[in-house]
Structures are given as C-alpha cells and as structure tokens.
Short mmCIF file of C-alpha atoms and ligand atoms in Angstrom, two decimals:
data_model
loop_
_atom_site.label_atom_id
_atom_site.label_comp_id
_atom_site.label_asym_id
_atom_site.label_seq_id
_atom_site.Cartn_x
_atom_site.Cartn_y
_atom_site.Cartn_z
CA UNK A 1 -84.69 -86.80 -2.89
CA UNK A 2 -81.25 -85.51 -4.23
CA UNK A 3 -80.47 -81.63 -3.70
CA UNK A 4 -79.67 -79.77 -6.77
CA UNK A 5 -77.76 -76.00 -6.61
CA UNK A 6 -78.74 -73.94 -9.25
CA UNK A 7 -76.64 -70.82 -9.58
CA UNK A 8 -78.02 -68.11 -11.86
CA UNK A 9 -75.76 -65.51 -12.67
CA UNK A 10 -76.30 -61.51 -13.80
CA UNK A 11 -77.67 -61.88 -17.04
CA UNK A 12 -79.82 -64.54 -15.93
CA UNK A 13 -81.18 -62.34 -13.40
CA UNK A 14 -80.75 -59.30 -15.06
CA UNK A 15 -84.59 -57.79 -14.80
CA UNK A 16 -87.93 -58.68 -13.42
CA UNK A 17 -88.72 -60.60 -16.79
CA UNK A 18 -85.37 -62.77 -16.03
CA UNK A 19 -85.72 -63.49 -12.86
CA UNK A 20 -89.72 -64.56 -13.63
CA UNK A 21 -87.93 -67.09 -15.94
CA UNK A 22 -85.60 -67.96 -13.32
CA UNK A 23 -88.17 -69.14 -11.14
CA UNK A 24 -90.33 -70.60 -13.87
CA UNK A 25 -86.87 -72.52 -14.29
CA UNK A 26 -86.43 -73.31 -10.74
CA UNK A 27 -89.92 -74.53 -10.03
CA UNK A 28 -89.34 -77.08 -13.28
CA UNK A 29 -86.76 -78.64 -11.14
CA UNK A 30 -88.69 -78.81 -7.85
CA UNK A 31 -90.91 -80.46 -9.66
CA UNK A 32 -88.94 -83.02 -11.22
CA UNK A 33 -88.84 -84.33 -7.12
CA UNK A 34 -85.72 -82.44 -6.75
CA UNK A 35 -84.84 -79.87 -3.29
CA UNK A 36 -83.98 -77.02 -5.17
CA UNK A 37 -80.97 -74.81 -3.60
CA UNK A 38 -80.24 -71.26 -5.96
CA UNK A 39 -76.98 -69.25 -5.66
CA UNK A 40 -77.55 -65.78 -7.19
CA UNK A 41 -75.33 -62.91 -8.71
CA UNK A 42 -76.70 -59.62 -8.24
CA UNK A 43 -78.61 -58.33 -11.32
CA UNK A 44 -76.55 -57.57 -14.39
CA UNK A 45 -74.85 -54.12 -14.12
CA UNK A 46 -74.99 -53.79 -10.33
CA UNK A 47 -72.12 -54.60 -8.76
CA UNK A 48 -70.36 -52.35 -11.28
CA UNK A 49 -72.57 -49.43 -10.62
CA UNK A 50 -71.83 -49.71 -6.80
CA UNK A 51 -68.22 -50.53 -7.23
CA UNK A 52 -68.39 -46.48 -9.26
CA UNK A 53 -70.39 -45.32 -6.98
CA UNK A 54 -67.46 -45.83 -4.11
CA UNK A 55 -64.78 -45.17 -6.99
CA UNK A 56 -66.36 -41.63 -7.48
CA UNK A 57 -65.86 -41.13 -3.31
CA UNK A 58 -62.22 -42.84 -3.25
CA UNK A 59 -60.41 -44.20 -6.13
CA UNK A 60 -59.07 -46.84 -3.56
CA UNK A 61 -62.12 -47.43 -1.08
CA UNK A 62 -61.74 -48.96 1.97
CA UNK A 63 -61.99 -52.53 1.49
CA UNK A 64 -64.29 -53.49 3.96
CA UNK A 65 -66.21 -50.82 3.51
CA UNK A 66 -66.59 -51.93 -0.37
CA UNK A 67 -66.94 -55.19 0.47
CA UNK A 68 -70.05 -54.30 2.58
CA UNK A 69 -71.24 -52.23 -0.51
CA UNK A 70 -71.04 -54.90 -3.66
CA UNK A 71 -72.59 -57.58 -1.40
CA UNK A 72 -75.95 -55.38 -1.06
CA UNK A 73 -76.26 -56.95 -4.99
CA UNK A 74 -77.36 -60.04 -4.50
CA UNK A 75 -79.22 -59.32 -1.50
CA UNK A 76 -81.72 -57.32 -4.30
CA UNK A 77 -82.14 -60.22 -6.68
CA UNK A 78 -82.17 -62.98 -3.80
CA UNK A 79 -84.92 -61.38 -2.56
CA UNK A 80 -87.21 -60.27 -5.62
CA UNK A 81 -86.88 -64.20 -6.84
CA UNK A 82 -88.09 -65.36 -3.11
CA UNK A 83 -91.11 -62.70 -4.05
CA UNK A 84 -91.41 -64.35 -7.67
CA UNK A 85 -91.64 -67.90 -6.52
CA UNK A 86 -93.96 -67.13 -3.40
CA UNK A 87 -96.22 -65.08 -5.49
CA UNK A 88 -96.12 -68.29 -7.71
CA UNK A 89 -97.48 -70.58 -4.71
CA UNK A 90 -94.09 -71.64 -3.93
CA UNK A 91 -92.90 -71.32 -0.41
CA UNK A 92 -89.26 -69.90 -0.75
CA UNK A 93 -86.91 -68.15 1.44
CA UNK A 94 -83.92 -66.02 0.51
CA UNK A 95 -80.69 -65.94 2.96
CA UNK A 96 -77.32 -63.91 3.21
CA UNK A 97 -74.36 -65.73 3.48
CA UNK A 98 -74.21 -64.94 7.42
CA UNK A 99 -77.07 -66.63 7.77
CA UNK A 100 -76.13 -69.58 6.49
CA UNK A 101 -72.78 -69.68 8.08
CA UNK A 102 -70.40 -69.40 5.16
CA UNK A 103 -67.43 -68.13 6.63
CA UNK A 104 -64.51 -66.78 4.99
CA UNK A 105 -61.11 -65.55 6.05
CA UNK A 106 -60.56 -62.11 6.42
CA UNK A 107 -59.04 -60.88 3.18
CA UNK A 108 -61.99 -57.94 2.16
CA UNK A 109 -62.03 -58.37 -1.90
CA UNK A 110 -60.95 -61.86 -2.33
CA UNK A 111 -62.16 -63.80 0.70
CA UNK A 112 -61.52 -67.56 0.45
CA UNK A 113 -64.60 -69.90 1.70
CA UNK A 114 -63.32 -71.60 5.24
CA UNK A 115 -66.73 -73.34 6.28
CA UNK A 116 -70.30 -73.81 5.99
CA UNK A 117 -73.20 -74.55 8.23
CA UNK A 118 -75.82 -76.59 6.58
CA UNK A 119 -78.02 -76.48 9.50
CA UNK A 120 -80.19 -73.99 8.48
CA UNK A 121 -80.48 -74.83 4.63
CA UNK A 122 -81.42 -78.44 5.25
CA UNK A 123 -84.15 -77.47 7.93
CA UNK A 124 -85.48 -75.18 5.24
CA UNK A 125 -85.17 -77.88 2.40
CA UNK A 126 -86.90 -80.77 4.87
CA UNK A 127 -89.79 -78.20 5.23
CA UNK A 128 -90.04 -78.36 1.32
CA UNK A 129 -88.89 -74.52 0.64
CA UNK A 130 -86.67 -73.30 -1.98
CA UNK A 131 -83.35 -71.90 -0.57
CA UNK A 132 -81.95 -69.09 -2.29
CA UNK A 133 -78.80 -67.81 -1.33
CA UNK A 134 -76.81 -64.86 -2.18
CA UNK A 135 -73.88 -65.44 -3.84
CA UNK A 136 -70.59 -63.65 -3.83
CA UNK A 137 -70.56 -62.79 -0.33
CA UNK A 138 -69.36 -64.21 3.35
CA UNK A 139 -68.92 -63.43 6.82
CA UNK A 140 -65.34 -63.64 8.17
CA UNK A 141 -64.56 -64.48 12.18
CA UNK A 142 -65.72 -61.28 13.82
CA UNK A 143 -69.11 -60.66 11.61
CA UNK A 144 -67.10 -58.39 8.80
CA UNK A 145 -69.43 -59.21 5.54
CA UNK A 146 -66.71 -60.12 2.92
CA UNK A 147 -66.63 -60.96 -0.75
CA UNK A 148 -64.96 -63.70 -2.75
CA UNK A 149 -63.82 -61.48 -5.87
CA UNK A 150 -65.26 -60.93 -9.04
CA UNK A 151 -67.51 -63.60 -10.65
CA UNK A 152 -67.61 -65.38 -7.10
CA UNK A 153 -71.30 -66.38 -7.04
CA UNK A 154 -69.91 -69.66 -9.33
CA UNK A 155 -67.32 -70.72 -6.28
CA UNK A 156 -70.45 -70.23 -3.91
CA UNK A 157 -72.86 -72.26 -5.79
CA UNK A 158 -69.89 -75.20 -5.73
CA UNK A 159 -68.84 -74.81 -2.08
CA UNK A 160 -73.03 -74.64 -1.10
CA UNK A 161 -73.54 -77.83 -3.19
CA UNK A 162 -70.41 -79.30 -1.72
CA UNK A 163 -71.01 -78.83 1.90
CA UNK A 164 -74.74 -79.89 1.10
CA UNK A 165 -73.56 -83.07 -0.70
CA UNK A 166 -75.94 -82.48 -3.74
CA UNK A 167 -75.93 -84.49 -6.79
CA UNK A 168 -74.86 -81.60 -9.02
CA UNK A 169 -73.95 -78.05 -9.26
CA UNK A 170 -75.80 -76.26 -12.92
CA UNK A 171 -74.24 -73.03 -13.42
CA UNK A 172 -76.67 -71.23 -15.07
CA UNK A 173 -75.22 -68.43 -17.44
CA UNK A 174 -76.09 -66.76 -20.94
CA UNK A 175 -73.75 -69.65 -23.01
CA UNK A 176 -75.47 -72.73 -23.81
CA UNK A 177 -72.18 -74.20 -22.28
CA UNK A 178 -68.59 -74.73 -22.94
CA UNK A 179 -66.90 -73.74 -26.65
CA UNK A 180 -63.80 -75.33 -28.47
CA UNK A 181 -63.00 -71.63 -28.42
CA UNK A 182 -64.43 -68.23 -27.81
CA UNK A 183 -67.52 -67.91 -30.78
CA UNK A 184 -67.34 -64.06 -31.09
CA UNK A 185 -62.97 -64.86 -31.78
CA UNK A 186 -64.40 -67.56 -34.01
CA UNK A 187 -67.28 -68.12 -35.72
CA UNK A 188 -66.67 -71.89 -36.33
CA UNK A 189 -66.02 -72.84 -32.31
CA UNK A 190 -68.50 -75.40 -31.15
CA UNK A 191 -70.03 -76.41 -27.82
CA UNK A 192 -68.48 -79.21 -25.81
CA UNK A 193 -70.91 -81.77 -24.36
CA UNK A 194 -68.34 -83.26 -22.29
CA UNK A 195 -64.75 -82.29 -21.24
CA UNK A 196 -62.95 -83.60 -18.06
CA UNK A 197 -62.87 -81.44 -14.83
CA UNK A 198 -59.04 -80.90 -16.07
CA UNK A 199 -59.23 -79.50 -19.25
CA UNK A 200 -62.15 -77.01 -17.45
CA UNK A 201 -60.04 -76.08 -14.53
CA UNK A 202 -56.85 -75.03 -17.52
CA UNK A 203 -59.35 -73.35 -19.29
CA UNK A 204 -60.78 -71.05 -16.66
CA UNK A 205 -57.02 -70.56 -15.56
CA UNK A 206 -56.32 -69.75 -19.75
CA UNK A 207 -58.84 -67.33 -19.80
CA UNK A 208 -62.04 -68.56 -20.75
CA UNK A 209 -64.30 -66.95 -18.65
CA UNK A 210 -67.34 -69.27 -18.56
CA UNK A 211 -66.79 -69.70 -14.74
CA UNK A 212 -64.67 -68.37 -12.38
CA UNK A 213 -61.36 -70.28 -11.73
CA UNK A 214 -61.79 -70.71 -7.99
CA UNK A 215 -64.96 -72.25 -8.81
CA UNK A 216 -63.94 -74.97 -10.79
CA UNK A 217 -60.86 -75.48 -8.37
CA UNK A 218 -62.98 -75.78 -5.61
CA UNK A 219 -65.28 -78.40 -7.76
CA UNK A 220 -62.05 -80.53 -8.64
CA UNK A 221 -60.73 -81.12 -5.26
CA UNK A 222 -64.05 -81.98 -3.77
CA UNK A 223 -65.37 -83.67 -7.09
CA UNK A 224 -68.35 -82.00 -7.29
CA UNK A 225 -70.44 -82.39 -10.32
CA UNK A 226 -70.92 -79.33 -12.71
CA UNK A 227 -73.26 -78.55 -15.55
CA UNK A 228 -72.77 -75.53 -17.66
CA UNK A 229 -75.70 -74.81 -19.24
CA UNK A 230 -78.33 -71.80 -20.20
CA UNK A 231 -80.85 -70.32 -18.65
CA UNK A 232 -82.14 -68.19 -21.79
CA UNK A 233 -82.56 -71.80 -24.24
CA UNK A 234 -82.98 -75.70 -22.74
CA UNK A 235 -80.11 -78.03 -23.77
CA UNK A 236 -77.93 -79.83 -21.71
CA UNK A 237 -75.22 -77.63 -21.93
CA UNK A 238 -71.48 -79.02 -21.33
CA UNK A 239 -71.29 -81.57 -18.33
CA UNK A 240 -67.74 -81.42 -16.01
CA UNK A 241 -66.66 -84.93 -15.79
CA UNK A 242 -63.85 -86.69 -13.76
CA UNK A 243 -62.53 -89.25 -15.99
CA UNK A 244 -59.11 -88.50 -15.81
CA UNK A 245 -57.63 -91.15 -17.69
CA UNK A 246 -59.91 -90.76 -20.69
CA UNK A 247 -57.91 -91.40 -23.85
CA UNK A 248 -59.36 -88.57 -26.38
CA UNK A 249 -58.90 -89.59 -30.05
CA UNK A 250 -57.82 -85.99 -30.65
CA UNK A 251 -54.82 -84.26 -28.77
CA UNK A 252 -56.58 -80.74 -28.14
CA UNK A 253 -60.02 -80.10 -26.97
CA UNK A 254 -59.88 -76.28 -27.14
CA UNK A 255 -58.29 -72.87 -27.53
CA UNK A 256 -58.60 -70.20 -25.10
CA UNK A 257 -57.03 -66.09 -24.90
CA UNK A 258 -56.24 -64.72 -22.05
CA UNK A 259 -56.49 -60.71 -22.59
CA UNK A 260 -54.71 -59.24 -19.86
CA UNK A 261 -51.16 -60.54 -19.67
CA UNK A 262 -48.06 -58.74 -18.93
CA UNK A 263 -44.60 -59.81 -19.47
CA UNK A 264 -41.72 -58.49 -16.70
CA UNK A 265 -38.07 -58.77 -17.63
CA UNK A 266 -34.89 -59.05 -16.04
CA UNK A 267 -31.88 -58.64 -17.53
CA UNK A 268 -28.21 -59.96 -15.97
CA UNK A 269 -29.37 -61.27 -12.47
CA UNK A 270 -26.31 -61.96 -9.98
CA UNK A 271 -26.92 -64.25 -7.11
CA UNK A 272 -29.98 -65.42 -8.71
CA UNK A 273 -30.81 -68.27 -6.26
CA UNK A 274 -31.19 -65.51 -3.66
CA UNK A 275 -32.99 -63.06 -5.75
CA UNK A 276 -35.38 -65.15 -7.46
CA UNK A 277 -36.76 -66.49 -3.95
CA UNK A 278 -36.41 -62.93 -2.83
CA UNK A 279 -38.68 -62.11 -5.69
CA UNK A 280 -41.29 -64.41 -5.65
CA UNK A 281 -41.85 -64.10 -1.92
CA UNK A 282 -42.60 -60.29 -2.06
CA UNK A 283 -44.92 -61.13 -4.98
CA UNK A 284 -46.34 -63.87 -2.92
CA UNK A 285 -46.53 -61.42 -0.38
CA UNK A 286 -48.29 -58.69 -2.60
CA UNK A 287 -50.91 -61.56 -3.48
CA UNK A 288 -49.59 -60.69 -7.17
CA UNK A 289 -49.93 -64.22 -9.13
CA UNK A 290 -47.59 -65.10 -11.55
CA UNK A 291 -47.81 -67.34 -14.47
CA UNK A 292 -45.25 -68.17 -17.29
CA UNK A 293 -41.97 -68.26 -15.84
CA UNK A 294 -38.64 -68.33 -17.85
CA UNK A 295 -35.41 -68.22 -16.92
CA UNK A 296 -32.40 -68.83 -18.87
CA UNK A 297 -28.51 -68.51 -18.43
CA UNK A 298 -26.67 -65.33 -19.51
CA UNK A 299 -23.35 -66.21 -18.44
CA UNK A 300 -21.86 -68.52 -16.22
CA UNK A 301 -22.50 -66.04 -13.18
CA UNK A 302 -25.85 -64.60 -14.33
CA UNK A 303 -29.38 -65.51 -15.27
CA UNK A 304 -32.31 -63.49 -17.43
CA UNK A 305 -36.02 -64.04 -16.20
CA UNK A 306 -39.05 -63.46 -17.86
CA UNK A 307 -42.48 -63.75 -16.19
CA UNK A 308 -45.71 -62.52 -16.78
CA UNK A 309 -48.46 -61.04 -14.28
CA UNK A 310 -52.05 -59.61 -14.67
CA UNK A 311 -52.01 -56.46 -16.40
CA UNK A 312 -53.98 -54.62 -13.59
CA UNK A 313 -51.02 -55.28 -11.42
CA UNK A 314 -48.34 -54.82 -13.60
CA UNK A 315 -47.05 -51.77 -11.65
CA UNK A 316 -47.37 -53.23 -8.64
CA UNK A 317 -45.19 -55.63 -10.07
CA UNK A 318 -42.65 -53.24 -11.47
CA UNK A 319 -42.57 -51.30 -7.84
CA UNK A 320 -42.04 -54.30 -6.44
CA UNK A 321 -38.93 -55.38 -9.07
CA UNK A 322 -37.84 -51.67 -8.71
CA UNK A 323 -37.37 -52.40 -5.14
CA UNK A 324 -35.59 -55.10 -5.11
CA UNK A 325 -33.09 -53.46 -7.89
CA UNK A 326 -31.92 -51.17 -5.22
CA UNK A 327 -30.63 -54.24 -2.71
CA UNK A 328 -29.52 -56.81 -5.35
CA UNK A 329 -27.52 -56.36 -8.74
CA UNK A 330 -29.77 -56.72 -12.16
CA UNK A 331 -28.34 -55.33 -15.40
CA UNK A 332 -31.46 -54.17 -16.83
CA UNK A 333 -35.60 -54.39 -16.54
CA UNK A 334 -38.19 -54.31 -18.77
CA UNK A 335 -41.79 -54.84 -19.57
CA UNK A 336 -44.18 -55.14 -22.20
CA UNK A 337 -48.19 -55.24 -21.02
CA UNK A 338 -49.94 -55.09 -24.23
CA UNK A 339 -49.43 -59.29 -24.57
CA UNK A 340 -52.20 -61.58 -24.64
CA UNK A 341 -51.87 -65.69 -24.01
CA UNK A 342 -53.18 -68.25 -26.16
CA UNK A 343 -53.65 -71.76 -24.73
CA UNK A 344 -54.37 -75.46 -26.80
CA UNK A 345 -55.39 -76.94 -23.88
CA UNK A 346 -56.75 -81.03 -24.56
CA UNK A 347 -56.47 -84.07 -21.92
CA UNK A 348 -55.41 -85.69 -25.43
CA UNK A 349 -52.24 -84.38 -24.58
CA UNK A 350 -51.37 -87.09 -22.36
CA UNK A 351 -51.05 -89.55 -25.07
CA UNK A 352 -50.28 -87.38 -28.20
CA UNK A 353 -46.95 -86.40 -29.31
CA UNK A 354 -46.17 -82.87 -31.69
CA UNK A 355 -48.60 -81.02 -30.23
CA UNK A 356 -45.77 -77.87 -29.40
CA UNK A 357 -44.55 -78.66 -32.59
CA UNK A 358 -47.81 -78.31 -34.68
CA UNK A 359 -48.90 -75.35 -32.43
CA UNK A 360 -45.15 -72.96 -33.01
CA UNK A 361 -44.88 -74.12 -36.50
CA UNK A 362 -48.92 -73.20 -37.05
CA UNK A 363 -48.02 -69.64 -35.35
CA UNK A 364 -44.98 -69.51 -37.45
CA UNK A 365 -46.32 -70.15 -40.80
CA UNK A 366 -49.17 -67.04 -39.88
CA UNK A 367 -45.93 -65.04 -38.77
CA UNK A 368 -47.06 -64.53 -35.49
CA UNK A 369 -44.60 -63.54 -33.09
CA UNK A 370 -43.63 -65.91 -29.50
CA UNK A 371 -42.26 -64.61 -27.04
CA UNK A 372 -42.96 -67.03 -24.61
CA UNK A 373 -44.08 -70.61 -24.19
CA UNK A 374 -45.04 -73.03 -21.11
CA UNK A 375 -46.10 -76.19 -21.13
CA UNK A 376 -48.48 -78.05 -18.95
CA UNK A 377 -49.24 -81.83 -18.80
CA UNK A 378 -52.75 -81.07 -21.08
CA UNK A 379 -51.68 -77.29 -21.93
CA UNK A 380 -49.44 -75.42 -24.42
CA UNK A 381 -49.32 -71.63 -23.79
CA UNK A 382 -47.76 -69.07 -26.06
CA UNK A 383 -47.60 -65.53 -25.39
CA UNK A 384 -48.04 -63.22 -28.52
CA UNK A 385 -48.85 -59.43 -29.15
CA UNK A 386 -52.01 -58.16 -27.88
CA UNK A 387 -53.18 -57.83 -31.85
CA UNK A 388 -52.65 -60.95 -33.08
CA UNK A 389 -54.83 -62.40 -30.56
CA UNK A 390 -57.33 -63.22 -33.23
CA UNK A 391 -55.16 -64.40 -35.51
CA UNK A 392 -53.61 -66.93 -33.39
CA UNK A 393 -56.84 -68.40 -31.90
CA UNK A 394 -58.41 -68.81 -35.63
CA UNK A 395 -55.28 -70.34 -36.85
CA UNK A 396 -54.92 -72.66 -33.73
CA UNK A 397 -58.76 -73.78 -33.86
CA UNK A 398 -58.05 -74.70 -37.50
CA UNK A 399 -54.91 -76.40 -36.82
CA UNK A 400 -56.55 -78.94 -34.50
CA UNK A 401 -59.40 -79.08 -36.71
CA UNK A 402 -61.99 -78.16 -33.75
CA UNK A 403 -63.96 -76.07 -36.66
CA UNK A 404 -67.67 -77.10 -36.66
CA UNK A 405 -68.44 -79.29 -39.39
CA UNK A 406 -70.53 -77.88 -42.02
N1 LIG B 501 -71.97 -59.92 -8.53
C1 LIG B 501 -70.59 -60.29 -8.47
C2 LIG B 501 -69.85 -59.78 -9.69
O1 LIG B 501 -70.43 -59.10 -10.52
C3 LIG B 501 -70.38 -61.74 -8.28
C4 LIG B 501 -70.82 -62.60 -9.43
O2 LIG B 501 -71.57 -62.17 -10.28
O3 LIG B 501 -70.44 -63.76 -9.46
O4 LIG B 501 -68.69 -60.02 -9.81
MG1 MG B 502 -70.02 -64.86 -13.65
#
C-alpha cells in the first residue's frame, strides 16, 4: 500500500462546500487502496485577515508572537475536514505540526524544516486513518510554534511525503496544472503535462507562483515526485519529472514574470574586491536575497554594479548600501523598483543555440527596453519596465511559438 500526500491549498479549502469536496476527493484516493496523508492551508482569506488583525496592533508585530497567530489557520480547516470525513464514515485525525514532530529552526516568519518524526503518522496510517496535517507551521527546539513563510503548506506537503517515503506528492490548487505562461498575461498559454523538476524549480524561482520555491527545492534534492493538478476539475494536471538529460525538440518550455523586482546601482566602486564581499555579506546577513548581478569595469581602478532585490526590501537594501557608502568610496547610487523580470526558461536550452539572441532581438523589435540580462544553464532573464511586462511575455510566448494551437 503506497502513501500518497495530498496538499490542498486555500482556495481548495476555502468554505464548508470546498472542503466537503476535499474530502469527497480524499476518500476517492483511499479508496483506490492508497494511505491517504493531507497537508492543508488555512481557508482562503485567513491568514491575511490575521496577519491585519496584528498589523492594526503593530505595524511590525513581534515575530513569534505572529507566528503563533497565522498558524491558528490551518488548525481551523485541518480540523473541520477531520469532521467532514468522520461524519462521512471515515475515521480521520487532524494533527499540528508539534505533534508530528516537524521541527524547524528558529527563524519566526521563515522557519526552514530541520526534521520529522514519522512515528506518529505511520501508527495512524497502519490503523487505516486519514492523516491530516496542518500545513505552514513547525515547532522549533524549545516548543516556539513557527512558520515557514508565505505559501509554505506546498514545502510541508513535500518534506511530509519525503520523510514518509510516499510515492508522490499532488499539490492540489485552483490551476489544472502548470502553463507555458501565465493565462490571464496570455490568453494563448497552455498547460504542460510534463516538464522536468528543473525547468519547475527556475520557474517558481522566475516568478510563477504555482508552488512555492522552497517547495520544489526541497522536492529536487530529495527527488520526490510532484503532481500539480486541480482540485475544482479531474485531469492529470502537470507531472514533475527528473529526467534531466531529456533532449526537448524545442529550446524553451515557458515564460514566466516576476512582478516585484528592484534594481540597486552603484556607480564608481574603489576597492571593489573588498566592498563587493563587504556588501553581499551584510545582505546575506539581512537575509535580503539577491538575484541578477552585474558588474562591469569603469576604469582601470573602479567597477559599476547593478543588482536587483525584492521590492519589499528594497529599502532595506538601500539602508544597507547607504551604510556602507559612509566606510568605503562609491561615486554615486541609484535605484529603480518599478522593474519586473521576464524569464524563457526551457531544459531545451542545453542543446539549442540563439536562444539570447532570438529573445533581445524579439524584445528589440517590440521596443522594449533591457536593462539587464542573466543567463542560466536552461534560463534567460531580462529585466524590463514594470509596464511592459505584458508586452514582453506575449511577444516572448509567440517567439517560441508556445501559443496553443487553434
Ligand atoms: N496559509 C499560509 C499562507 O496563506 C500558508 C499557505 O497557504 O501555504 O501563506
Ligand atoms: Mg499556495
């Protein structure tokens, strides 16, 4: 009997009717001879409403104290699908994540998984009941209830099926599964049946937000199975494969935006070796991730750098730049935050040439400005103005002729 992890997220557990379906779905599975393990979001809207609720107390709540706040989410929904199964004649039984040992470190807001004790989930399975387990949420060394960050029930699901060996993780969502590009940026974008657990894990990073980077991260390195796939229509949605090495007839399988991208710049850098590691440490430090880095030479003594950040922590960025303009020498700084990144992201890479040059000269023919561009074994990024986001991506899909046929 293999053990399948179903994780449902908001929408799909979004009211009483949902999660009805939800365990209509689950009890398909068990069914089907399978032990039947769900990870749950909390119901669609909540974690936002408690996360204002502490904002209207503190505009910067205490972390742990928030922490113990947005995990009360899924402790709802777990619980009102353990009352929708049993009701059903199913014998079910919902758990926090302290009670199934998933322990994180201690960093309240963005807790990384360290362990998990299956102990308790396999005695439950062996006695036939349906686990369901809140997502989102851990328990770091001294009993502190954490959370993993925003859209974290997906890395649960994949570190629960992981430590639990099962045969595959389905995320359920409200997509049928995984698009050549964003539908509602372009109409013609199709679903994916299969892409490679590469091409996923640059298209979470690029911005599509099917599931949550970590999650897919986690999924790689442990090669765990995914399935992306709906829990409002039956298909098979998009399956995460491994093969590495297959050779795609076409060199890009998709096109992703990321919104929220902004670019730092700095100007006439002296003693750059020093500054630059100076730099990225405090960022490091700051937990502030960077992306697209450029440098280039100004003169023999001095270097410009450009890289980009998050917008939400732009400032943070620019305080932390600021800073280090008062110790070391740099001309001039400057920013620009309203910059989105478009990605051609395609394992097909690996044995196409042109793709850069088909991508800037596509961009250049629809006079879309560049201002940067990195390049990735199966990813080309460009960063462009925040308007032309559409414009790019619907240019781009064309381009690699990813349009659905009609
Ligand atoms: N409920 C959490 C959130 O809204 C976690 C999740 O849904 O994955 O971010
Ligand atoms: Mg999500």
């Amino acid at each position: 009997m293999a053990i399948i992890v179903q994780k449902f997220g908001g929408t799909s557990v979004g009211s009483l009717k949902r999660i009805e379906a939800v365990a209509e779905q689950i009890i398909k599975t068990k069914n089907q001879g399978h032990q039947v393990v769900a990870v749950l979001s909390a119901m669609s809207g909540d974690t936002n409403r408690l996360l204002n609720l502490a904002k209207q107390l503190d505009a910067n709540p205490s972390p742990r104290e928030l922490d113990m706040l947005l995990a009360s989410g899924e402790q709802v929904s777990i619980s009102l699908l353990a009352i929708a199964l049993i009701k059903r004649g199913y014998s079910a039984v919902s758990l926090l994540a302290a009670q199934i040992g998933l322990k994180t470190n201690n960093r309240f807001n963005k807790a990384r998984i360290l362990d998990i004790d299956t102990t308790r989930m396999l005695t439950e399975l062996q006695q036939g009941h349906i686990v369901i387990v809140a997502g989102f949420q851990g328990c770091d060394d001294e009993g502190n209830i954490t959370t993993l960050g925003r859209g974290g029930s997906d890395t649960s699901a994949v570190a629960i099926a992981t430590a639990l060996h099962a045969k595959e993780c389905q995320i359920y969502t409200d997509v049928d599964g995984v698009y050549t590009t964003d539908p509602r940026v372009d109409a013609t974008a199709k679903k994916l049946d299969h892409i490679t657990f590469d091409e996923m894990l640059e298209m979470a990073s690029a911005g599509a937000k099917v599931l949550q980077n970590r999650a897919v991260e986690y999924a790689g390195k442990h090669k765990m199975p995914l399935r992306v796939l709906s829990s409002f229509s039956d298909g098979s949605g998009t399956k995460i494969e491994f093969s590495e090495q297959s050779v795609a007839s076409h060199p890009v399988s998709a096109i992703t935006a990321h919104q929220d991208e902004a670019m730092l710049s700095l100007v006439g850098i002296a003693e750059h070796g020093r500054v630059i590691a100076m730099l990225f440490n405090e960022l490091a430090n700051a937990d502030i991730e960077v992306d697209m880095i450029v440098q280039t030479a100004l003169s023999a003594e001095k270097i410009n750098l450009n890289f980009t950040v998050h917008r939400n922590v732009y400032q943070q960025a620019q305080l932390i730049v600021a800073g280090l303009n008062n110790v070391v020498q740099i001309d001039a700084l400057s920013g620009n935050d309203r910059l989105v990144k478009i990605s051609a992201i395609g394992n097909g890479m690996r044995s196409h040439t042109g793709v850069a040059a088909s991508m800037l000269s596509a961009l250049y023919d629809a006079g879309i400005e560049v201002y940067l561009i990195s390049t990735a074994e199966i990813k080309i990024s460009v960063l462009v103005k925040q308007q032309d986001l559409t414009s790019a991506v619907q240019v781009l899909h064309t381009k690699f002729e990813l349009n659905a046929k009609k």
